[in-house]
Coordinates of C-alpha atoms and ligand atoms in Angstrom, one line a residue:
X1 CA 83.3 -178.2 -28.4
X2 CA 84.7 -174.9 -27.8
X3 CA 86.8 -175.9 -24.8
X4 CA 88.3 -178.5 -27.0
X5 CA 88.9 -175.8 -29.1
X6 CA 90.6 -173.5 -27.3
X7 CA 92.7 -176.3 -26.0
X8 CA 94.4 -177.2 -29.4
X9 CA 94.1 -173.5 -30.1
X10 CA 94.7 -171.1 -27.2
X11 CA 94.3 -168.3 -28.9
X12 CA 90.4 -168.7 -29.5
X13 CA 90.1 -167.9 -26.3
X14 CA 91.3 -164.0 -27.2
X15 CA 89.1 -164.3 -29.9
X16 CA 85.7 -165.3 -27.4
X17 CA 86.2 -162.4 -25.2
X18 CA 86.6 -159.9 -28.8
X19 CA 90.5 -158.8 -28.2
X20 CA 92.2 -157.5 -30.9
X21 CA 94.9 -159.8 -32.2
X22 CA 97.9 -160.4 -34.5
X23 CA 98.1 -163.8 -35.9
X24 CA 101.4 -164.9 -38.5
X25 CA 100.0 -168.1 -40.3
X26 CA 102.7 -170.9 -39.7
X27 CA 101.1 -172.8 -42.8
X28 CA 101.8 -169.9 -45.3
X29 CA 104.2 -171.7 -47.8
X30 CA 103.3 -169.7 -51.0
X31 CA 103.0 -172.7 -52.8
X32 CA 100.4 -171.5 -55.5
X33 CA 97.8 -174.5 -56.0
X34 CA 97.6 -175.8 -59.7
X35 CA 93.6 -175.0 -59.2
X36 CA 93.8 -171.5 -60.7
X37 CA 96.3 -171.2 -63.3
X38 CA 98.0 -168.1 -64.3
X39 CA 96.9 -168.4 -67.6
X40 CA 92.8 -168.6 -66.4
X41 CA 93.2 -165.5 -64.5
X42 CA 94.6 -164.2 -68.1
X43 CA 91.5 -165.4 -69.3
X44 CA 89.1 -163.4 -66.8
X45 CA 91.4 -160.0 -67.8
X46 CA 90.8 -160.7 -71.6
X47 CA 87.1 -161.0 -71.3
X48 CA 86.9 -157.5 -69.0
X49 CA 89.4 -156.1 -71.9
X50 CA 86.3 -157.0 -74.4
X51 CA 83.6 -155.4 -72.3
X52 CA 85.6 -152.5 -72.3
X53 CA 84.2 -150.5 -74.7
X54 CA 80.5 -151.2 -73.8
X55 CA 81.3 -150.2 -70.0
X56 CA 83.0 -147.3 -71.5
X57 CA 79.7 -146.5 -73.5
X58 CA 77.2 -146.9 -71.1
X59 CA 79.3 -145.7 -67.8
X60 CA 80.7 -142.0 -69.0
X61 CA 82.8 -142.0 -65.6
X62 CA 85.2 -145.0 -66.9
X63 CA 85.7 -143.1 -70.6
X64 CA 89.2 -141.9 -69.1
X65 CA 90.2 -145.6 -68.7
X66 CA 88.6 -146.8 -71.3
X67 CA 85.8 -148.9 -69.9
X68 CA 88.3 -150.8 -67.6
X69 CA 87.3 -150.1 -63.8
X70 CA 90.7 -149.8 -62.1
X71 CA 91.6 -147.7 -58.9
X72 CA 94.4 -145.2 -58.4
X73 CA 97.3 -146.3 -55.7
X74 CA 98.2 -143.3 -53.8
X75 CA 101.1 -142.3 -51.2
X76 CA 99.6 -141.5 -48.1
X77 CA 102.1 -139.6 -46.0
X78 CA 100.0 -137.7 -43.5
X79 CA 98.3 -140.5 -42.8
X80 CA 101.8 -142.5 -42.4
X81 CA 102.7 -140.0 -39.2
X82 CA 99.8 -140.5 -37.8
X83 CA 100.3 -144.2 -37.5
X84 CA 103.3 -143.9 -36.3
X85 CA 101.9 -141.2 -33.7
X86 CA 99.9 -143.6 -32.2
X87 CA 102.5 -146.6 -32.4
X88 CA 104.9 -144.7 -30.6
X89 CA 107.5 -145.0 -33.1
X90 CA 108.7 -144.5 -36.3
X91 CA 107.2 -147.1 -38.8
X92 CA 109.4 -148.4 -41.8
X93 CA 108.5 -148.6 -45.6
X94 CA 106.3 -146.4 -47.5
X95 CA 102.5 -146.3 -46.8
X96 CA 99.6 -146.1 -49.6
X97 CA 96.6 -146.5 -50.0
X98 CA 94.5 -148.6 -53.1
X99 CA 91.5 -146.5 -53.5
X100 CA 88.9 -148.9 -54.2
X101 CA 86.8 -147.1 -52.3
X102 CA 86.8 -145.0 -56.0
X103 CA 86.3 -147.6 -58.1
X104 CA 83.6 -146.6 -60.8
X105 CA 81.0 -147.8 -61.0
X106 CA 79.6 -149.2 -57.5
X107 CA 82.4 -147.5 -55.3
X108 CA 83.8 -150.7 -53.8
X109 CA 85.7 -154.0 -54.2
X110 CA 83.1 -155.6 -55.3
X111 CA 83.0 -154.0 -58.4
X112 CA 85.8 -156.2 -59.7
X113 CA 84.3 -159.9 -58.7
X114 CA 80.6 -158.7 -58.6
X115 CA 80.4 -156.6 -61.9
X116 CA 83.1 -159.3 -63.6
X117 CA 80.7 -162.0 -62.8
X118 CA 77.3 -160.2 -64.0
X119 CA 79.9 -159.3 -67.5
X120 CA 80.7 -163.3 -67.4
X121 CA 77.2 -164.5 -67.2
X122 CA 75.9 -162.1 -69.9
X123 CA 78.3 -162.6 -72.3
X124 CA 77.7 -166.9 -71.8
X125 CA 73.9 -166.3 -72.3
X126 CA 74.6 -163.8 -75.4
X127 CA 77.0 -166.9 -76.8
X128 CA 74.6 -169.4 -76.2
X129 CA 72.1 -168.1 -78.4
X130 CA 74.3 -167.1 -80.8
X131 CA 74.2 -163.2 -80.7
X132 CA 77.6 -162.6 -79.8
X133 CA 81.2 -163.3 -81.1
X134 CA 84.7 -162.7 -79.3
X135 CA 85.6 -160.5 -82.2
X136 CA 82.4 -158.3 -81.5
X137 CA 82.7 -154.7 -80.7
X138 CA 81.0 -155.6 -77.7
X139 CA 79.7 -151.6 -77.2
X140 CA 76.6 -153.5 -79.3
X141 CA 75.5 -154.8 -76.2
X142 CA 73.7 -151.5 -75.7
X143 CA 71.4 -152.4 -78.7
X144 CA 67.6 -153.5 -77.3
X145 CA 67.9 -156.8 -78.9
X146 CA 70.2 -157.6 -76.0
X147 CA 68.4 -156.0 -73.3
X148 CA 65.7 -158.4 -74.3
X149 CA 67.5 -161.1 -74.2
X150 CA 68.8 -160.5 -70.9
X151 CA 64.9 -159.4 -69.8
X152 CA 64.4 -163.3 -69.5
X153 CA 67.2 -164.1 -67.2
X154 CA 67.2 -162.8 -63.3
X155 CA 70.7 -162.6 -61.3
X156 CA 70.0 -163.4 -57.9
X157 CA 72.7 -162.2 -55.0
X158 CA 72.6 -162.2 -51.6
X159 CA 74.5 -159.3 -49.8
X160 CA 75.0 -157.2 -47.0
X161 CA 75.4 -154.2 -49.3
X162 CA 78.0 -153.6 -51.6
X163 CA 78.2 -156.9 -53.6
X164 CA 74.6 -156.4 -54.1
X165 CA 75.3 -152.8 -55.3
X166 CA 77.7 -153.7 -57.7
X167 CA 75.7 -156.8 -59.2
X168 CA 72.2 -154.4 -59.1
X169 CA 73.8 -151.6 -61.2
X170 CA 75.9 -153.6 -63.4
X171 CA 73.3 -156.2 -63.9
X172 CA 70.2 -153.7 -64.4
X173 CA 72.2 -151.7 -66.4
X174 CA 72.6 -154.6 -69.1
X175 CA 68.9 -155.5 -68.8
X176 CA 68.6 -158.1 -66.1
X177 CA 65.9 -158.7 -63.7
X178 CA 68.1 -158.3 -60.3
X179 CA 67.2 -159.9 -56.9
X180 CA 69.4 -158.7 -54.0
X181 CA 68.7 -160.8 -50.6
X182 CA 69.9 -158.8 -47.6
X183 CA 69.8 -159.2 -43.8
X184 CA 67.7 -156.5 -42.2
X185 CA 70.9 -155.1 -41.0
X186 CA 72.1 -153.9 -43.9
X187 CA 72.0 -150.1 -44.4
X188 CA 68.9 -148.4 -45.4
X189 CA 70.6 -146.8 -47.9
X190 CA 72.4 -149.3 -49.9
X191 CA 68.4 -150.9 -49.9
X192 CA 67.1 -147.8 -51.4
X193 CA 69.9 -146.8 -54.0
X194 CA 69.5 -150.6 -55.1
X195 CA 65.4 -150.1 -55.5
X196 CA 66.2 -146.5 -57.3
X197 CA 68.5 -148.4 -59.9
X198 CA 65.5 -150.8 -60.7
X199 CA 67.2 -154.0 -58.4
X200 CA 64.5 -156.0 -56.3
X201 CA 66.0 -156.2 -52.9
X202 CA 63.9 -158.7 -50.4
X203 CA 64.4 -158.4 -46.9
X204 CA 65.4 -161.1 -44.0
X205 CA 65.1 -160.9 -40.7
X206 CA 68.3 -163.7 -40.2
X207 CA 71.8 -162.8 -40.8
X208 CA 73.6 -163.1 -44.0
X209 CA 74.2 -166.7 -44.2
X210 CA 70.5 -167.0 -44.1
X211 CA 69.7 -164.3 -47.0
X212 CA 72.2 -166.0 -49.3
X213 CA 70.8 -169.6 -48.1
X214 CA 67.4 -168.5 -49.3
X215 CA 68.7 -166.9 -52.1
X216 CA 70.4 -169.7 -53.7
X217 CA 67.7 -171.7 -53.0
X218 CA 65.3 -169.7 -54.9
X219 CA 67.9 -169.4 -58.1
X220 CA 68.0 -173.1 -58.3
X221 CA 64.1 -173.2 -58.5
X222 CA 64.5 -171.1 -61.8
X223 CA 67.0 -172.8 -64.9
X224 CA 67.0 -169.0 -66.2
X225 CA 68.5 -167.9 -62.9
X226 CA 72.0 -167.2 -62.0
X227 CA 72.9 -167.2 -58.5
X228 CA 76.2 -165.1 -57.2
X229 CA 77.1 -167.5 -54.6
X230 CA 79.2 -165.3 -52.2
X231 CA 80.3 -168.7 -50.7
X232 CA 80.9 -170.5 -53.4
X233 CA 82.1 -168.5 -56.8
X234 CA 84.9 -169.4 -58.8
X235 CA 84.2 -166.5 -61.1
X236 CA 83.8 -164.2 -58.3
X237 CA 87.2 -165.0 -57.0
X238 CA 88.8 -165.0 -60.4
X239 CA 87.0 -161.9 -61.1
X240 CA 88.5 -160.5 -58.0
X241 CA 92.7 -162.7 -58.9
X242 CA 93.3 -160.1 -62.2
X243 CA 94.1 -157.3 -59.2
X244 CA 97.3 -159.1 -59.0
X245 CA 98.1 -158.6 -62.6
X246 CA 96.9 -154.8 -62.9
X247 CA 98.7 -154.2 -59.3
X248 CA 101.9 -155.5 -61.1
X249 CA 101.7 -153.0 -63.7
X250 CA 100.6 -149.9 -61.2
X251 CA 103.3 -150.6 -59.3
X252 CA 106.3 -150.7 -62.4
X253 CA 104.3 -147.8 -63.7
X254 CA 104.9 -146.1 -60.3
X255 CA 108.3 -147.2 -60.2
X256 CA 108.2 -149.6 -57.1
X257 CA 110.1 -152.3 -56.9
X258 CA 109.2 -155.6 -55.5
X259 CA 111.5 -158.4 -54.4
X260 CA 113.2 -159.9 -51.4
X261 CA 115.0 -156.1 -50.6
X262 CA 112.0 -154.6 -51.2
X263 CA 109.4 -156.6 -49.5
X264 CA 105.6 -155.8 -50.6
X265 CA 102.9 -155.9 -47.4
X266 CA 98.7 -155.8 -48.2
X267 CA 96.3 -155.1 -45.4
X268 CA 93.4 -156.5 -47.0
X269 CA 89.9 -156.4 -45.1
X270 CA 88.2 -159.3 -45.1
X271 CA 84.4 -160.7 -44.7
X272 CA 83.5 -164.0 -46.6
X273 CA 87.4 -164.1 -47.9
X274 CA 86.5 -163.6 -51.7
X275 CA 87.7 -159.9 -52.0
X276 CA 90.9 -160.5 -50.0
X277 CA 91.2 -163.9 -51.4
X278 CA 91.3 -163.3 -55.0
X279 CA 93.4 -159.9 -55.2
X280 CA 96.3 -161.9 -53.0
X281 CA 95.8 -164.9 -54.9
X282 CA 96.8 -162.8 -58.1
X283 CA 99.6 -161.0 -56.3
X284 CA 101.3 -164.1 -55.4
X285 CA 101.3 -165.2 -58.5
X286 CA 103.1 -162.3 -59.5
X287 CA 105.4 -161.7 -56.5
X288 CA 105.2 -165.5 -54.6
X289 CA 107.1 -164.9 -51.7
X290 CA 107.6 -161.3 -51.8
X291 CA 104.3 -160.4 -51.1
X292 CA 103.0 -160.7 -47.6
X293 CA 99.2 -160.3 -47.5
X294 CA 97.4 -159.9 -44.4
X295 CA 93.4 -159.9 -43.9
X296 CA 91.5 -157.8 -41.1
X297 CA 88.3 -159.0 -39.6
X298 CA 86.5 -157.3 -37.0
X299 CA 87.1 -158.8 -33.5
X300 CA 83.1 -159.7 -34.0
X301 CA 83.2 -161.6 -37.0
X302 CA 86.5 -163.1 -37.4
X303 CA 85.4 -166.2 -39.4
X304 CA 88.3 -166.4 -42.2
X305 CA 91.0 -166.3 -39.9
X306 CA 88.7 -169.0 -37.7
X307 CA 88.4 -171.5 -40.6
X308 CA 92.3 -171.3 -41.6
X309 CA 93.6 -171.1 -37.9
X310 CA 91.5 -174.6 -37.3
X311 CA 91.5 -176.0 -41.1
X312 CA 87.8 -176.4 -40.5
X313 CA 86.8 -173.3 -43.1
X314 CA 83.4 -173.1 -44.2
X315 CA 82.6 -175.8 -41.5
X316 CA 82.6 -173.3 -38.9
X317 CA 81.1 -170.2 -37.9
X318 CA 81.7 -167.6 -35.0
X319 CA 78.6 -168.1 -33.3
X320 CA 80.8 -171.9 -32.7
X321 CA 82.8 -169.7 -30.4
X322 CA 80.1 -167.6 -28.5
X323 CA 80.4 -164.1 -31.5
X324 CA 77.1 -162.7 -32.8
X325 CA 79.0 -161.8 -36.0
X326 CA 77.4 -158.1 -35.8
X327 CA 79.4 -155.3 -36.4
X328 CA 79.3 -152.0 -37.8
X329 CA 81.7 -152.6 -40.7
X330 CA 79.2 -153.9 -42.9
X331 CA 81.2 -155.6 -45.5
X332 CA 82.9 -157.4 -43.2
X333 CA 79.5 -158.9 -41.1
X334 CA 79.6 -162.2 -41.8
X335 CA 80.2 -165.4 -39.6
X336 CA 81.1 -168.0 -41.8
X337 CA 84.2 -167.8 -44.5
X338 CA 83.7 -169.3 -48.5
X339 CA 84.1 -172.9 -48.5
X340 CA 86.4 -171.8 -51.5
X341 CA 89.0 -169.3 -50.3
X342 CA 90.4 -171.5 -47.1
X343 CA 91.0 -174.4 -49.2
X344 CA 92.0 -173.2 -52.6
X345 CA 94.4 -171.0 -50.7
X346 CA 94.9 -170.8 -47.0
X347 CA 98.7 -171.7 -47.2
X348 CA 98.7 -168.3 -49.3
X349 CA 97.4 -165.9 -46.5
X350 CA 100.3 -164.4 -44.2
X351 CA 98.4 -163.8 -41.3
X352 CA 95.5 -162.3 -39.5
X353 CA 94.8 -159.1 -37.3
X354 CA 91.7 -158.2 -35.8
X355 CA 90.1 -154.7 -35.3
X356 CA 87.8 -153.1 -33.2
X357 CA 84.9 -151.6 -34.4
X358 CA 85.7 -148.3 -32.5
X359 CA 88.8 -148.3 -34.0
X360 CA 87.6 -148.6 -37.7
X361 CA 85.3 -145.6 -37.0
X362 CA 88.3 -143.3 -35.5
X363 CA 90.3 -144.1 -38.5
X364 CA 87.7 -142.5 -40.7
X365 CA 88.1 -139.7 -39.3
X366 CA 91.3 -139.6 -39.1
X367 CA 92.2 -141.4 -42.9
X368 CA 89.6 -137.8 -44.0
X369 CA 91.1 -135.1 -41.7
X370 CA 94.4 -136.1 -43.1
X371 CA 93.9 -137.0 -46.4
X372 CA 90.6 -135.4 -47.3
X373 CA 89.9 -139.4 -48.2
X374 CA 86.4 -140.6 -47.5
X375 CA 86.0 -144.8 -47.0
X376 CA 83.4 -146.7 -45.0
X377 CA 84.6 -148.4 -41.7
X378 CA 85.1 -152.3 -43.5
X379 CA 87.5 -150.7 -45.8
X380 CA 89.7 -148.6 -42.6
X381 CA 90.1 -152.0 -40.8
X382 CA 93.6 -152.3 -42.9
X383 CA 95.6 -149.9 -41.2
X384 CA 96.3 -151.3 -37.9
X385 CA 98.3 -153.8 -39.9
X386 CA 100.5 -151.6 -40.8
X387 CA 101.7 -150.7 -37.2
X388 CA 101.4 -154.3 -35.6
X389 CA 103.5 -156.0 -38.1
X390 CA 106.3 -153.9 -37.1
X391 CA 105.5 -154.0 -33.3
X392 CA 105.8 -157.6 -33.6
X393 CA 109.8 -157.7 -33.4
X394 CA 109.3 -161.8 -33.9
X395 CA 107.8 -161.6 -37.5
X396 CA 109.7 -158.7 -38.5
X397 CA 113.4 -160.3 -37.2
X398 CA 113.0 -162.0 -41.1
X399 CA 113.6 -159.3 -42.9
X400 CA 116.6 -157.1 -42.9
X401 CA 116.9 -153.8 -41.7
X402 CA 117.4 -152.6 -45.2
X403 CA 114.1 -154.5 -46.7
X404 CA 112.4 -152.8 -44.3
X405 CA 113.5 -149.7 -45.1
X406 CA 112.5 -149.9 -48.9
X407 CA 109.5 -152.2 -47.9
X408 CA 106.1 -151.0 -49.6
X409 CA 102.8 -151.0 -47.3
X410 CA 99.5 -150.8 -49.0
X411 CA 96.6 -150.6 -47.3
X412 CA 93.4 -151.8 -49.5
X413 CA 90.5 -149.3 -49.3
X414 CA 88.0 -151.5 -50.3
X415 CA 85.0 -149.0 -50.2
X416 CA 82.8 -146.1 -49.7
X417 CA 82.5 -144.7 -52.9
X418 CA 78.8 -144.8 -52.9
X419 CA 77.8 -143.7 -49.0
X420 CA 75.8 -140.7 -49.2
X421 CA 76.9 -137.3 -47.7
X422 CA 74.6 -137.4 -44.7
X423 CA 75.7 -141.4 -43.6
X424 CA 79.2 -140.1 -44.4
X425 CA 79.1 -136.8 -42.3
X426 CA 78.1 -139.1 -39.0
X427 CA 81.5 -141.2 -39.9
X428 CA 83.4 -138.3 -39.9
Ligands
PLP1 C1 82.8 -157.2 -49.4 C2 83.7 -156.2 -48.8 C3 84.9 -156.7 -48.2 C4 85.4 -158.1 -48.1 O1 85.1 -158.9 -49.2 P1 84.8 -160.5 -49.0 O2 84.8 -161.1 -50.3 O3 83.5 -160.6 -48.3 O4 85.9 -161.0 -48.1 C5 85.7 -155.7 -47.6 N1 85.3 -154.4 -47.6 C6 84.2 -154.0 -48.1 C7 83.8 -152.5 -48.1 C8 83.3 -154.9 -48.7 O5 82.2 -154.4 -49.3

């Protein structure tokens, strides 16, 4: 099969021996599929705008925002020359950084799909039985009544870390018995923080399809049960679309122009594809074609760009191709993409790089020495984006000298927020 393969697609082979590569999808049209409307992913920002002042309430550190969980988008200059240092030449546009890796909360991406989807599934039970109105203040959700309620329902994830974070805080928090399944990989001390915040976490000795497989399973056994399929959720991905809408406001808010002279470029790590899916997914919708959105994998576990490259998506996995999937960027260790990102919106992705894991690790350091900014290595694996789009002379011979110029880079940060001092000191 994989010499097959690599015959339709040459450049599997790169991918087999773990190079690092830029790929430019041919297929990316930005023709937005009718399957997510604009006015749905309205939807998902209404509800997060009624939980608002219960998150405000019951998480003091998003009382400046008023109980919406959003992420500052800074200019990163420093960090700019240093790229360019190591390029070898001068790099175009404007380079910033969206600081997920702040986001309240659970200190990573995951706290927009993972906490919208606990907010989404508490807010349908409270509904059902009939304890809860949208015209509610919903900062009553604090009252005991609810958390007993909720005491009778479990929310079952599986995760190598941060979505489990996210859904074990947010999900205890409201009174829900948590179950996180992670692969023994995972880091001890996402495992303990989740245990300390009252979530059950249950151990497998198989990778990370395997602890969602069993977690699934286990949810289905149980009609009080909701399972975060990782694979599978259209509220995780939705959760993750309204990005696109808040990004549109940061950005006029910041004064930054987007269109075809001023061409917007996202480096968006990537593991499953929900993250990266859903927050390009929203920016297209706002800017179609004048946002270009790229996703890093690791050169271990590049199983997104493997499912769109072959249109086989979820059908395939990098142990296919000879890759153990293991690498030290933990939210990006996974070997098989959602069967719902490739297909709802694989014509939507602009292309793929791949990054080593030594790599990820330097630009820690370097991302803190010169910006005094701490993320984990997943969330550094956008960078090199920045660099090879513009040594690639072929992709970039589309734009004009001038867009280029006044282009906008961001690289997405999409965690760290919650690694401890001692696991971050090593990093650095
Ligand atoms: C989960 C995660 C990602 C990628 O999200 P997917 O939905 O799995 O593609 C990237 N970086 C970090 C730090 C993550 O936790």
């Amino acid at each position: 099969m994989l010499e097959k393969l690599i015959n339709k697609y040459p450049i599997i082979e790169k991918m087999t021996k773990e190079e690092e590569i830029v790929w430019v999808n041919p297929n990316c049209d930005n023709k937005i599929s009718t399957n997510i409307t604009l006015s749905e992913i309205e939807d998902v920002s209404e509800r997060l705008n009624r939980f608002a002042p219960y998150i405000k309430k019951v998480f003091k550190e998003t009382s400046k925002s008023g109980g919406i969980i959003e992420s500052p988008l800074k200019e990163i200059s420093q960090m700019k020359a240093y790229m360019e240092e190591i390029a070898g030449e001068s790099l175009k546009g404007r380079l910033m950084l969206k600081c997920d890796n702040n986001l309240p909360i659970s200190g990573s991406i995951k706290a927009r799909g993972g906490i919208y989807e606990v907010l989404w599934f508490a807010e349908k039970v409270a509904m059902e039985n009939g304890m809860l109105k949208k015209e509610d203040d919903y900062a009553c959700l604090e009252n005991d009544k609810f958390k007993e309620l909720f005491s009778k329902y479990s929310i079952v994830v599986g995760s190598t870390g941060n979505l489990g974070l996210s859904i074990g805080v947010m999900g205890a928090k409201l009174g829900f018995r948590v179950v996180v399944h992670m692969s023994i990989d995972a880091s001890q001390w996402k495992k303990d923080l989740l245990r300390e915040r009252g979530a059950e976490v249950v151990e497998h000795t198989g990778n990370y399809s395997e602890a969602v497989a069993v977690g699934r399973k286990q949810a289905q056994e149980d009609e009080n049960s909701h399972f975060v399929d990782d694979e599978n959720s259209r509220v995780l991905f939705l959760g993750y679309a309204v990005t696109g809408l808040r990004m549109k406001e940061q950005l006029d808010s910041q004064g930054i122009v987007v269109d075809k002279n001023h061409p917007l470029f996202v480096y968006l790590p990537c593991g499953v594809g929900s993250a990266p899916g859903g927050v390009a997914y929203g920016l297209k919708h706002m800017y179609g074609e004048n946002v270009h959105c790229f996703f890093a994998e690791p050169v271990k576990a590049p199983c997104v760009f493997l499912g769109v490259l072959t249109g086989l998506h979820d059908e395939i996995s990098v142990h296919d191709i000879g890759l153990d999937g293991k690498t030290i960027a933990d939210g990006l260790a996974v070997s098989r993409a959602s069967g719902l990102v490739g297909s709802l919106m694989g014509n939507l992705i602009d292309g793929f790089f791949t990054v080593e894991d030594s790599k990820m690790e330097h630009l820690v350091g370097k991302l803190y020495s010169k910006e005094s900014i701490f993320v984990e290595p997943s969330a550094a694996s956008g960078f090199p984006g920045y660099s090879a789009l513009q040594l690639n002379k072929e992709y970039i011979k589309k734009f004009s000298n001038e867009a280029m110029e006044n282009s906008t880079h961001i690289a997405w940060a999409t965690g760290g927020g919650m690694v401890p001092q001692d696991v971050r000191e090593k990093y650095i």
